[in-house]
Coordinates of C-alpha atoms in Angstrom, one line a residue:
X28 CA 0.2 0.0 -0.1
X29 CA 1.3 3.5 -0.9
X30 CA 0.3 6.5 0.9
X31 CA 0.0 9.7 -1.1
X32 CA 3.2 11.4 0.0
X33 CA 2.4 15.0 -1.3
X34 CA -0.9 15.0 0.8
X35 CA 1.1 13.4 3.7
X36 CA 3.6 16.4 3.5
X37 CA 1.0 18.9 3.3
X38 CA -0.5 17.5 6.6
X39 CA 2.6 17.8 8.1
X40 CA 3.3 21.3 7.1
X41 CA -0.2 22.6 8.2
X42 CA 0.7 22.7 12.1
X43 CA 3.3 25.1 11.6
X44 CA 1.1 27.6 9.2
X45 CA -1.8 27.1 11.9
X46 CA 0.5 29.1 14.3
X47 CA 0.5 32.0 12.2
X48 CA -2.9 33.2 13.7
X49 CA -2.3 36.7 14.1
X50 CA -1.2 36.4 17.9
X51 CA -4.9 35.6 18.9
X52 CA -3.7 32.6 20.9
X53 CA -1.1 34.6 22.8
X54 CA -3.3 37.7 23.6
X55 CA -6.5 35.8 24.8
X56 CA -5.6 35.1 28.2
X57 CA -4.6 38.7 28.9
X58 CA -7.3 40.4 26.8
X59 CA -9.3 42.9 29.2
X60 CA -12.5 41.9 27.6
X61 CA -12.7 38.3 26.0
X62 CA -15.7 39.2 24.1
X63 CA -13.6 41.7 22.1
X64 CA -11.3 38.7 21.3
X65 CA -14.3 36.8 20.1
X66 CA -15.4 39.7 17.8
X67 CA -12.0 39.7 16.4
X68 CA -12.3 36.0 15.5
X69 CA -15.7 36.5 14.1
X70 CA -14.3 39.5 11.8
X71 CA -11.6 37.4 10.5
X72 CA -13.6 34.5 9.3
X73 CA -16.4 36.3 8.2
X74 CA -14.7 37.7 5.1
X75 CA -16.7 36.2 2.2
X76 CA -15.1 33.4 0.1
X77 CA -15.1 34.3 -3.7
X78 CA -15.6 31.9 -6.5
X79 CA -15.7 32.3 -10.4
X80 CA -19.2 33.4 -11.3
X81 CA -19.8 30.4 -13.7
X82 CA -22.0 27.3 -12.8
X83 CA -21.3 23.6 -13.6
X84 CA -24.7 21.8 -13.3
X85 CA -24.4 18.2 -12.4
X86 CA -27.0 17.5 -15.3
X87 CA -24.3 18.4 -17.8
X88 CA -22.2 15.5 -16.9
X89 CA -24.7 12.7 -16.8
X90 CA -26.9 13.2 -13.6
X91 CA -30.3 12.2 -13.7
X92 CA -33.1 12.3 -11.0
X93 CA -34.1 9.2 -9.2
X94 CA -37.6 7.9 -8.3
X95 CA -38.4 7.0 -4.7
X96 CA -39.9 4.1 -2.8
X97 CA -41.3 3.6 0.7
X98 CA -39.0 1.7 3.1
X99 CA -39.2 0.7 6.5
X100 CA -36.3 2.3 8.2
X101 CA -34.8 3.3 11.8
X102 CA -35.2 7.1 12.5
X103 CA -33.7 7.2 15.7
X104 CA -32.2 4.8 18.3
X105 CA -35.6 3.2 19.2
X106 CA -38.1 4.4 16.5
X107 CA -39.0 3.1 13.0
X108 CA -40.8 4.8 10.4
X109 CA -41.7 4.5 6.7
X110 CA -39.3 6.7 4.8
X111 CA -38.4 7.7 1.2
X112 CA -35.3 6.0 -0.6
X113 CA -34.2 5.8 -4.3
X114 CA -36.0 3.0 -5.9
X115 CA -34.0 -0.1 -7.0
X116 CA -32.0 0.4 -9.8
X117 CA -31.9 4.0 -9.8
X118 CA -29.2 6.0 -11.6
X119 CA -25.8 6.4 -9.6
X120 CA -24.8 9.9 -10.0
X121 CA -21.3 9.4 -8.3
X122 CA -19.7 9.9 -11.5
X123 CA -21.6 13.2 -12.5
X124 CA -20.6 14.7 -9.3
X125 CA -16.9 13.7 -9.8
X126 CA -16.9 15.2 -13.2
X127 CA -18.6 18.3 -12.6
X128 CA -16.3 19.1 -9.4
X129 CA -13.3 18.2 -11.8
X130 CA -14.3 20.6 -14.5
X131 CA -15.0 23.3 -12.1
X132 CA -11.8 23.1 -10.2
X133 CA -9.8 22.5 -13.7
X134 CA -11.3 25.8 -14.9
X135 CA -10.2 27.8 -11.8
X136 CA -13.2 27.2 -9.8
X137 CA -16.8 28.3 -9.8
X138 CA -20.2 26.6 -8.6
X139 CA -21.2 23.1 -9.1
X140 CA -24.9 23.4 -9.2
X141 CA -27.2 20.5 -7.8
X142 CA -30.7 21.3 -9.3
X143 CA -34.0 20.7 -7.6
X144 CA -35.0 17.0 -7.6
X145 CA -33.8 13.8 -6.1
X146 CA -30.5 12.4 -6.6
X147 CA -28.8 9.1 -5.7
X148 CA -25.1 9.0 -5.1
X149 CA -23.4 5.7 -4.4
X150 CA -20.0 7.0 -3.2
X151 CA -18.4 10.0 -1.8
X152 CA -18.5 13.6 -3.2
X153 CA -14.9 15.0 -3.0
X154 CA -14.5 18.6 -2.8
X155 CA -11.7 20.5 -4.5
X156 CA -10.2 23.8 -4.1
X157 CA -12.0 26.9 -5.4
X158 CA -15.3 24.9 -5.8
X159 CA -18.6 25.7 -4.1
X160 CA -20.9 22.7 -4.2
X161 CA -24.4 24.3 -4.0
X162 CA -27.9 22.7 -3.7
X163 CA -30.8 24.5 -5.0
X164 CA -34.1 24.5 -3.2
X165 CA -35.7 21.1 -3.5
X166 CA -32.4 19.5 -4.3
X167 CA -32.3 16.3 -2.1
X168 CA -29.1 13.9 -2.3
X169 CA -29.7 10.4 -1.1
X170 CA -26.2 8.8 -0.4
X171 CA -26.3 5.0 -0.7
X172 CA -26.6 3.3 2.8
X173 CA -24.5 0.5 1.6
X174 CA -21.1 0.6 3.4
X175 CA -19.1 -1.0 0.4
X176 CA -19.7 1.9 -1.9
X177 CA -17.6 4.2 0.5
X178 CA -14.7 1.6 0.1
X179 CA -14.5 1.9 -3.8
X180 CA -13.1 5.1 -4.6
X181 CA -10.5 6.1 -2.0
X182 CA -7.0 7.0 -2.8
X183 CA -5.2 4.3 -0.9
X184 CA -5.7 0.6 -2.3
X185 CA -5.8 -1.8 0.8
X186 CA -6.9 -5.0 -1.0
X187 CA -9.6 -7.0 0.5
X188 CA -10.4 -4.2 2.8
X189 CA -11.2 -1.6 -0.1
X190 CA -9.9 1.5 -1.6
X191 CA -9.8 3.8 1.6
X192 CA -9.4 7.3 2.6
X193 CA -7.3 9.2 5.1
X194 CA -9.6 9.4 8.0
X195 CA -9.9 10.1 11.7
X196 CA -12.6 8.2 13.8
X197 CA -13.3 9.2 17.3
X198 CA -10.0 11.5 17.1
X199 CA -7.7 8.6 16.0
X200 CA -5.9 8.6 12.5
X201 CA -6.9 5.6 10.2
X202 CA -7.6 4.4 6.8
X203 CA -11.2 3.9 6.4
X204 CA -14.6 4.3 4.6
X205 CA -14.7 7.6 3.0
X206 CA -17.3 9.8 4.4
X207 CA -20.2 10.9 2.1
X208 CA -18.6 14.5 1.3
X209 CA -14.8 14.6 1.8
X210 CA -11.9 16.9 1.3
X211 CA -8.4 16.6 1.9
X212 CA -6.1 19.4 1.9
X213 CA -8.0 21.9 -0.2
X214 CA -8.2 25.6 0.0
X215 CA -11.5 27.9 -0.6
X216 CA -14.2 25.1 -0.5
X217 CA -17.8 25.5 0.1
X218 CA -20.9 23.3 0.7
X219 CA -24.2 25.5 0.3
X220 CA -27.9 25.2 -0.2
X221 CA -30.6 27.8 -0.7
X222 CA -32.7 26.6 2.3
X223 CA -33.4 23.6 4.2
X224 CA -35.1 21.9 1.4
X225 CA -31.7 21.7 0.2
X226 CA -31.0 18.2 1.8
X227 CA -28.0 15.7 2.3
X228 CA -29.4 12.5 3.3
X229 CA -27.1 9.8 4.8
X230 CA -29.8 7.2 5.1
X231 CA -28.0 6.0 8.2
X232 CA -31.0 3.9 9.5
X233 CA -32.2 2.5 6.2
X234 CA -31.3 -1.3 6.1
X235 CA -28.9 -2.5 3.6
X236 CA -29.1 -6.4 4.2
X237 CA -32.0 -8.9 4.5
X238 CA -31.3 -9.1 8.2
X239 CA -32.3 -5.4 8.6
X240 CA -28.9 -3.9 9.5
X241 CA -28.3 -0.4 8.7
X242 CA -25.3 2.0 9.6
X243 CA -26.4 2.5 13.2
X244 CA -26.6 -1.2 14.0
X245 CA -22.5 -1.0 14.0
X246 CA -22.8 0.9 17.2
X247 CA -23.2 -2.2 19.2
X248 CA -24.0 -2.3 22.8
X249 CA -24.8 1.2 24.5
X250 CA -23.2 2.0 27.9
X251 CA -25.0 4.9 29.3
X252 CA -26.7 4.1 32.8
X253 CA -30.5 5.2 33.0
X254 CA -30.3 6.8 29.5
X255 CA -33.6 8.4 28.5
X256 CA -34.7 7.7 24.7
X257 CA -31.7 5.8 24.1
X258 CA -32.0 2.3 25.4
X259 CA -31.0 0.4 22.4
X260 CA -29.2 0.2 19.1
X261 CA -31.3 0.0 15.9
X262 CA -31.5 -3.8 15.0
X263 CA -28.6 -4.8 17.3
X264 CA -28.6 -8.0 19.3
X265 CA -26.1 -9.8 21.3
X266 CA -23.4 -11.6 19.2
X267 CA -23.7 -9.2 15.9
X268 CA -20.6 -7.8 14.7
X269 CA -20.2 -4.1 15.7
X270 CA -17.6 -1.5 16.6
X271 CA -17.7 -3.0 20.1
X272 CA -17.5 -6.8 19.1
X273 CA -14.1 -8.5 19.1
X274 CA -13.0 -8.7 15.6
X275 CA -11.0 -11.9 14.5
X276 CA -9.4 -9.5 11.6
X277 CA -7.6 -7.5 14.1
X278 CA -4.4 -9.0 15.8
X279 CA -4.4 -11.3 18.6
X280 CA -1.4 -9.3 20.3
X281 CA 0.1 -6.0 19.9
X282 CA 3.5 -7.9 19.9
X283 CA 3.2 -8.9 16.2
X284 CA 2.5 -5.3 15.0
X285 CA 4.3 -3.3 17.5
X286 CA 7.3 -5.3 18.1
X287 CA 9.2 -2.5 19.8
X288 CA 6.8 -2.3 22.8
X289 CA 7.9 -3.6 26.2
X290 CA 5.8 -6.5 27.8
X291 CA 4.8 -4.1 30.4
X292 CA 3.6 -1.6 27.6
X293 CA 1.8 -4.0 25.8
X294 CA -0.2 -5.1 28.8
X295 CA -1.1 -1.8 29.5
X296 CA -2.3 -1.0 26.1
X297 CA -4.2 -4.3 25.5
X298 CA -5.8 -4.4 29.2
X299 CA -7.5 -7.6 30.3
X300 CA -8.9 -10.2 28.0
X301 CA -9.7 -9.5 24.4
X302 CA -12.2 -6.6 24.5
X303 CA -9.1 -4.6 23.0
X304 CA -9.7 -6.5 19.7
X305 CA -13.0 -4.7 19.1
X306 CA -12.7 -1.9 16.3
X307 CA -13.5 1.0 18.7
X308 CA -10.7 -0.3 21.0
X309 CA -8.3 -1.6 18.5
X310 CA -7.9 1.7 16.8
X311 CA -6.9 3.6 20.0
X312 CA -4.6 0.7 20.7
X313 CA -2.8 1.2 17.6
X314 CA -2.2 4.9 18.5
X315 CA -1.0 4.1 21.5
X316 CA 1.3 1.6 20.3
X317 CA 2.7 4.0 17.7
X318 CA 1.5 2.2 14.8
X319 CA 1.8 4.4 11.6
X320 CA -1.2 5.6 9.7
X321 CA -0.2 3.1 6.9
X322 CA -0.9 0.0 9.1
X323 CA -4.0 1.4 10.8
X324 CA -6.3 -0.2 8.1
X325 CA -10.1 -0.7 8.5
X326 CA -12.8 -0.4 6.0
X327 CA -14.4 -3.6 4.8
X328 CA -14.8 -6.3 7.4
X329 CA -14.6 -3.6 10.0
X330 CA -17.2 -1.7 11.7
X331 CA -16.1 2.1 12.2
X332 CA -18.9 4.2 10.8
X333 CA -17.6 7.3 9.0
X334 CA -18.7 10.9 9.5
X335 CA -21.3 12.4 6.8
X336 CA -18.9 15.4 6.1
X337 CA -15.2 15.1 6.8
X338 CA -12.7 17.9 5.6
X339 CA -9.0 17.2 6.8
X340 CA -6.4 20.0 6.7
X341 CA -8.4 22.4 4.6
X342 CA -8.4 26.2 4.8
X343 CA -11.0 28.7 4.1
X344 CA -14.2 26.7 4.4
X345 CA -17.8 27.8 4.4
X346 CA -20.7 25.2 5.1
X347 CA -23.9 27.1 4.8
X348 CA -27.8 27.1 4.3
X349 CA -28.7 23.2 4.0
X350 CA -30.2 20.5 5.9
X351 CA -28.1 17.2 6.7
X352 CA -30.0 14.4 8.2
X353 CA -29.6 10.6 9.0
X354 CA -25.9 10.4 9.1
X355 CA -24.0 7.2 9.6
X356 CA -22.0 8.9 12.2
X357 CA -20.9 12.3 13.2
X358 CA -22.7 15.0 11.2
X359 CA -19.7 17.2 10.3
X360 CA -16.0 16.6 11.3
X361 CA -13.5 19.2 10.2
X362 CA -10.0 18.1 11.2
X363 CA -7.2 20.6 11.3
X364 CA -8.8 23.1 9.2
X365 CA -8.2 26.9 9.5
X366 CA -10.8 29.5 9.0
X367 CA -13.9 27.6 8.7
X368 CA -17.8 28.9 9.2
X369 CA -20.8 27.1 9.5
X370 CA -23.7 29.1 9.1
X371 CA -27.6 28.6 8.8
X372 CA -27.3 24.9 8.6
X373 CA -30.0 22.3 10.0
X374 CA -28.2 19.6 11.8
X375 CA -30.6 16.6 12.3
X376 CA -29.8 13.1 13.1
X377 CA -31.0 11.0 16.0
X378 CA -29.1 7.9 15.6
X379 CA -26.2 6.8 17.6
X380 CA -23.2 9.2 17.7
X381 CA -25.0 11.8 15.4
X382 CA -23.1 14.8 16.8
X383 CA -23.8 17.8 14.9
X384 CA -20.6 19.6 14.3
X385 CA -17.3 18.5 15.9
X386 CA -14.3 20.7 14.7
X387 CA -11.2 18.9 15.7
X388 CA -7.7 20.6 16.0
X389 CA -9.2 23.6 14.1
X390 CA -8.3 27.2 14.3
X391 CA -10.5 29.9 13.8
X392 CA -14.0 28.5 13.7
X393 CA -17.3 30.3 13.6
X394 CA -20.7 28.4 14.2
X395 CA -23.6 30.8 13.5
X396 CA -27.2 30.5 13.4
X397 CA -27.4 26.8 13.2
X398 CA -30.1 24.4 14.7
X399 CA -29.1 21.1 16.2
X400 CA -31.4 18.1 16.8
X401 CA -29.1 15.3 17.4
X402 CA -28.6 11.8 18.7
X403 CA -25.4 12.9 20.5
X404 CA -23.7 16.3 21.3
X405 CA -25.1 19.2 19.5
X406 CA -21.6 20.6 19.1
X407 CA -18.4 18.9 20.5
X408 CA -15.2 20.4 20.0
X409 CA -12.1 17.8 19.8
X410 CA -8.4 17.7 19.7
X411 CA -7.0 14.4 19.0
X412 CA -6.9 11.3 21.4
X413 CA -4.0 8.9 22.6
X414 CA -0.8 10.1 20.7
X415 CA -2.6 11.4 17.8
X416 CA -2.0 15.1 18.8
X417 CA 0.1 16.1 16.0
X418 CA -2.2 18.9 14.9
X419 CA -2.3 20.7 18.1
X420 CA -5.4 22.3 19.8
X421 CA -8.8 23.3 18.8
X422 CA -8.8 27.2 19.4
X423 CA -10.3 30.4 18.5
X424 CA -13.7 29.3 18.1
X425 CA -17.0 31.3 18.3
X426 CA -20.5 29.7 18.9
X427 CA -23.4 32.1 18.4
X428 CA -27.2 32.5 17.6
X429 CA -27.8 28.8 17.6
X430 CA -30.8 26.7 18.7
X431 CA -30.3 23.2 20.3
X432 CA -33.2 20.5 20.7
X433 CA -32.2 17.1 21.5
X434 CA -28.7 15.7 22.1
X435 CA -26.5 14.7 24.8
X436 CA -24.7 18.1 25.4
X437 CA -25.7 21.3 23.8
X438 CA -22.1 22.8 23.8
X439 CA -19.6 20.1 24.7
X440 CA -15.8 20.3 24.9
X441 CA -14.4 16.9 24.3
X442 CA -14.1 14.0 25.2
X443 CA -11.3 13.5 22.6
X444 CA -8.9 16.6 23.7
X445 CA -5.5 15.4 24.1
X446 CA -4.3 18.1 22.0
X447 CA -5.9 20.9 24.2
X448 CA -8.9 23.2 23.6
X449 CA -8.5 27.0 24.2
X450 CA -10.0 30.4 23.5
X451 CA -13.7 29.2 22.8
X452 CA -16.7 31.7 23.2
X453 CA -20.4 30.7 23.3
X454 CA -23.0 33.4 23.3
X455 CA -26.6 34.2 22.4
X456 CA -27.9 30.8 22.3
X457 CA -31.0 28.9 22.9
X458 CA -31.1 25.6 24.2
X459 CA -34.7 25.1 23.5
X460 CA -35.0 21.3 24.4
X461 CA -38.5 21.1 22.8
X462 CA -38.6 17.3 23.0
X463 CA -38.1 17.5 26.9
X464 CA -40.7 15.0 27.6
X465 CA -39.4 12.3 25.4
X466 CA -36.0 12.7 24.3
X467 CA -34.6 15.5 26.4
X468 CA -31.3 17.4 26.1
X469 CA -29.1 15.6 28.4
X470 CA -27.0 18.4 29.8
X471 CA -26.3 22.1 28.7
X472 CA -22.6 23.1 29.0
X473 CA -20.4 19.9 29.0
X474 CA -16.8 19.0 29.4
X475 CA -15.7 15.5 28.8
X476 CA -12.1 14.1 29.5
X477 CA -10.2 11.6 31.8
X478 CA -6.9 10.4 32.6
X479 CA -6.6 8.8 29.1
X480 CA -7.8 11.8 27.0
X481 CA -5.9 14.5 29.1
X482 CA -5.3 17.5 27.4
X483 CA -6.3 21.0 28.8
X484 CA -9.3 23.4 28.5
X485 CA -8.5 27.1 29.2
X486 CA -10.2 30.4 28.4
X487 CA -13.5 29.1 27.8
X488 CA -16.3 31.8 28.1
X489 CA -20.2 31.5 28.0
X490 CA -22.8 34.1 28.2
X491 CA -26.3 35.0 27.3
X492 CA -27.8 31.5 27.3
X493 CA -31.7 30.7 27.3
X494 CA -32.8 27.1 28.4
X495 CA -36.7 27.7 28.5
X496 CA -37.4 23.7 29.2
X497 CA -34.5 22.8 31.2
X498 CA -32.4 19.4 30.6
X499 CA -33.0 15.8 31.6
X500 CA -34.6 15.9 35.1
X501 CA -33.6 12.3 35.9
X502 CA -30.0 11.2 36.6
X503 CA -27.8 9.3 34.2
X504 CA -24.7 7.9 36.1
X505 CA -21.3 7.0 35.2
X506 CA -19.6 3.9 36.1
X507 CA -16.0 4.4 38.2
X508 CA -13.1 2.2 38.1
X509 CA -12.3 -0.2 40.9
X510 CA -10.6 1.6 44.0
X511 CA -11.9 4.9 43.0
X512 CA -12.9 7.1 45.7
X513 CA -16.3 7.7 43.9
X514 CA -19.1 4.9 44.0
X515 CA -20.5 3.9 40.6
X516 CA -24.0 5.0 39.8
X517 CA -23.8 7.8 42.2
X518 CA -22.6 11.0 40.1
X519 CA -24.7 12.2 37.3
X520 CA -22.1 13.2 34.8
X521 CA -23.8 11.4 31.8
X522 CA -26.9 13.6 32.0
X523 CA -29.1 15.5 34.3
X524 CA -27.0 18.9 35.2
X525 CA -26.9 22.1 33.5
X526 CA -23.3 22.6 33.9
X527 CA -21.5 19.3 33.6
X528 CA -17.5 19.1 33.9
X529 CA -16.7 15.4 33.6
X530 CA -13.0 14.8 34.1
X531 CA -13.4 11.0 34.7
X532 CA -15.5 10.5 31.5
X533 CA -16.2 6.6 30.8
X534 CA -13.0 5.5 32.3
X535 CA -13.9 1.8 32.1
X536 CA -13.4 2.5 28.4
X537 CA -9.8 3.4 28.2
X538 CA -6.9 0.8 29.3
X539 CA -4.2 3.5 29.1
X540 CA -4.7 6.2 31.9
X541 CA -1.4 8.4 32.2
X542 CA -2.4 11.6 31.1
X543 CA -4.2 13.9 33.7
X544 CA -6.2 16.9 32.2
X545 CA -6.0 20.4 33.4
X546 CA -9.1 22.6 33.3
X547 CA -8.9 26.5 34.4
X548 CA -10.2 29.8 33.5
X549 CA -13.9 29.0 32.8
X550 CA -16.5 31.9 33.0
X551 CA -20.3 31.5 32.7
X552 CA -22.7 34.1 32.8
X553 CA -26.4 35.2 32.3
X554 CA -27.7 31.6 31.8
X555 CA -31.5 31.3 32.4
X556 CA -33.3 28.0 32.8
X557 CA -37.0 27.2 33.0
X558 CA -38.9 24.5 34.8
X559 CA -41.0 22.0 33.2
X560 CA -43.8 19.6 34.7
X561 CA -42.8 15.9 34.6
X562 CA -45.0 13.1 34.6
X563 CA -44.9 12.6 38.2
X564 CA -46.3 16.1 38.9
X565 CA -42.8 17.9 39.8
X566 CA -41.9 21.2 38.3
X567 CA -38.3 21.0 38.1
X568 CA -35.6 22.2 35.6
X569 CA -32.7 19.6 35.9
X570 CA -31.7 16.9 38.2
X571 CA -28.8 19.1 39.7
X572 CA -27.8 22.6 38.7
X573 CA -24.1 21.8 38.6
X574 CA -21.9 18.8 38.5
X575 CA -18.0 19.2 38.5
X576 CA -15.9 16.0 38.7
X577 CA -12.5 17.0 38.7
X578 CA -9.7 14.2 37.7
X579 CA -9.8 11.2 39.8
X580 CA -5.9 10.4 40.7
X581 CA -6.8 6.7 41.5
X582 CA -7.5 6.2 37.9
X583 CA -3.9 6.6 37.2
X584 CA -2.0 3.3 35.9
X585 CA 1.1 4.4 34.4
X586 CA 4.9 4.3 35.5
X587 CA 5.6 6.3 38.7
X588 CA 6.4 9.1 39.6
X589 CA 2.9 9.9 38.9
X590 CA 2.4 13.2 37.1
X591 CA 0.5 16.0 39.2
X592 CA -3.3 15.5 39.3
X593 CA -4.8 19.1 39.7
X594 CA -7.9 20.2 40.5
X595 CA -10.3 22.1 38.4
X596 CA -9.6 25.9 39.0
X597 CA -10.5 29.3 38.0
X598 CA -14.4 28.7 37.4
X599 CA -16.9 31.5 37.9
X600 CA -20.5 31.3 37.2
X601 CA -22.2 34.7 37.6
X602 CA -25.8 36.1 37.3
X603 CA -27.5 32.8 36.4
X604 CA -31.0 31.1 37.5
X605 CA -30.7 27.5 37.0
X606 CA -34.3 26.9 37.9
X607 CA -35.5 24.2 40.5
X608 CA -33.4 21.0 40.4
X609 CA -35.2 17.6 41.3
X610 CA -32.3 17.2 43.9
X611 CA -32.9 20.2 45.8
X612 CA -31.0 18.5 48.8
X613 CA -27.8 18.4 46.7
X614 CA -28.2 21.2 44.1
X615 CA -24.7 20.6 43.0
X616 CA -21.7 17.8 43.2
X617 CA -18.1 18.9 43.3
X618 CA -15.2 16.9 43.3
X619 CA -11.4 17.9 43.1
X620 CA -12.5 21.5 42.2
X621 CA -10.6 24.6 43.9
X622 CA -12.1 28.1 44.2
X623 CA -15.6 27.8 42.2
X624 CA -17.1 31.3 42.5
X625 CA -20.9 31.4 42.3
X626 CA -21.8 35.2 42.1
X627 CA -25.7 36.1 42.1
X628 CA -26.6 32.4 41.0
X629 CA -30.1 31.4 41.6
X630 CA -31.0 27.7 42.4
X631 CA -34.6 26.8 43.4
X632 CA -35.3 30.5 44.5
X633 CA -32.2 30.8 46.5
X634 CA -29.5 33.3 45.8
X635 CA -25.7 32.1 46.1
X636 CA -22.8 34.2 46.5
X637 CA -20.1 31.9 47.7
X638 CA -16.9 30.3 46.8
X639 CA -16.6 26.4 46.9
X640 CA -14.0 23.8 46.8
X641 CA -14.1 20.1 47.4

């Protein structure tokens, strides 16, 4: 197998270029008003992209619309319904999209136009520099629901595992199925639509075999305790292959693929038993073992679902004005991109891991005026996992004017954040949570990390947040490790709080726990939370107002001396009303937190002005 060295060299060069960010990072910590810094980020990335004023309709390159048929499909974790899908034998527009984009790019750029109508595409749409892929009102692209179609056209021939693409899966580098829309190392690109009738449909819940399996089946067993509206995985039963099922295609021992490891290192990475051979654990193990990308081959025979839209190493990116739905995995995943704007996009997918927008190791990002209705976090800022931190931190990110409905966290940092996250500004947001009775927003402002994912969070500012229907009013607990000072099923880090900082996120999932996270300089103000009347007649806004679980030192399992495990510091919460928690006896939970300041914070009608440590 041969890696495209020109592309790889570009990716190596980009981290150095990313440092040329006009000094924003250096100044952020000392700026007298952080919101002036946020405005500077907005001003920089809001400069319009320019494209040649020439259109390249996909119909000029052989695209034809398709007829639709009805099929029973999964529309969420637990619900099925009859949906439209391209009829059998529909014309595949993959070649037309590829030809139109090539013609546009080769001519110096312009607009590739998708007219109104239903279009079937059985392969990835690969964006190229100076191209705006534009969906007219009423244009609906149905991507093939067959995973094999995303292992046909990648740049890297991996034999029986298919022709694959350079990808990242949950923040680890790999060769895998292509995303439905993909770009690598491109500049000045856009994906736009006229309005929310301009639709990109990943068909994540549409069955692809006689057994009724779909992309979402590959999630496998769920782990969250006491989850609401997420009690199962579509069509998954015990014994089926999934990302969490031991895969016989994976090596029986790291000694065969990473012989440089000592026996102690190998045992630490593999952990006990064969659980590490499941794809979702195997890929992180390859990272921890230092196995190069060229040998992290997945694709056919494996069960790692690709993101719907993945952009890697791109600069000057606009995502605007369309509707994305039913995605196999994360909806948008830009990796190591600079100057990226997502504006007025409807991010709607209620399947497993259907995060709305996950910028990873990106610099200068604006998320503006979007609506999220998701099966996982609405927005989740990420920055590498295990040893895959070569692209540095996610930084200089502004989130504003957005609306969040269902999801795990409305604004989330992590959990994959080993490269660090800094200079994040969230303002003027409505966490509307209209599905609060049946599929509630789990938590509002969320941090996730642990002694594996490590990293740092600093300079995080939040203001002017409306949460009219609260968040999940029952607790969803986490499972701690043996020997932890915190008993399992006692701390509601998975769901139930307005503000959740979880520095011990799913510790049982990570074998290597040697990198304590550092969390500091977080400021939250003017958050207003409403109450709802639950089925049992209670009028409440959440289970608890605040849960801050700092790093748990007993989780450490690396060599001595152990690095410092420091408390969460520098957190202030000001001028907030968190409504009435169901657990008024314990309105907050704190562990390993130093100097949490509550200034004019109302909880259950009581005003708090205090400094807390635990």
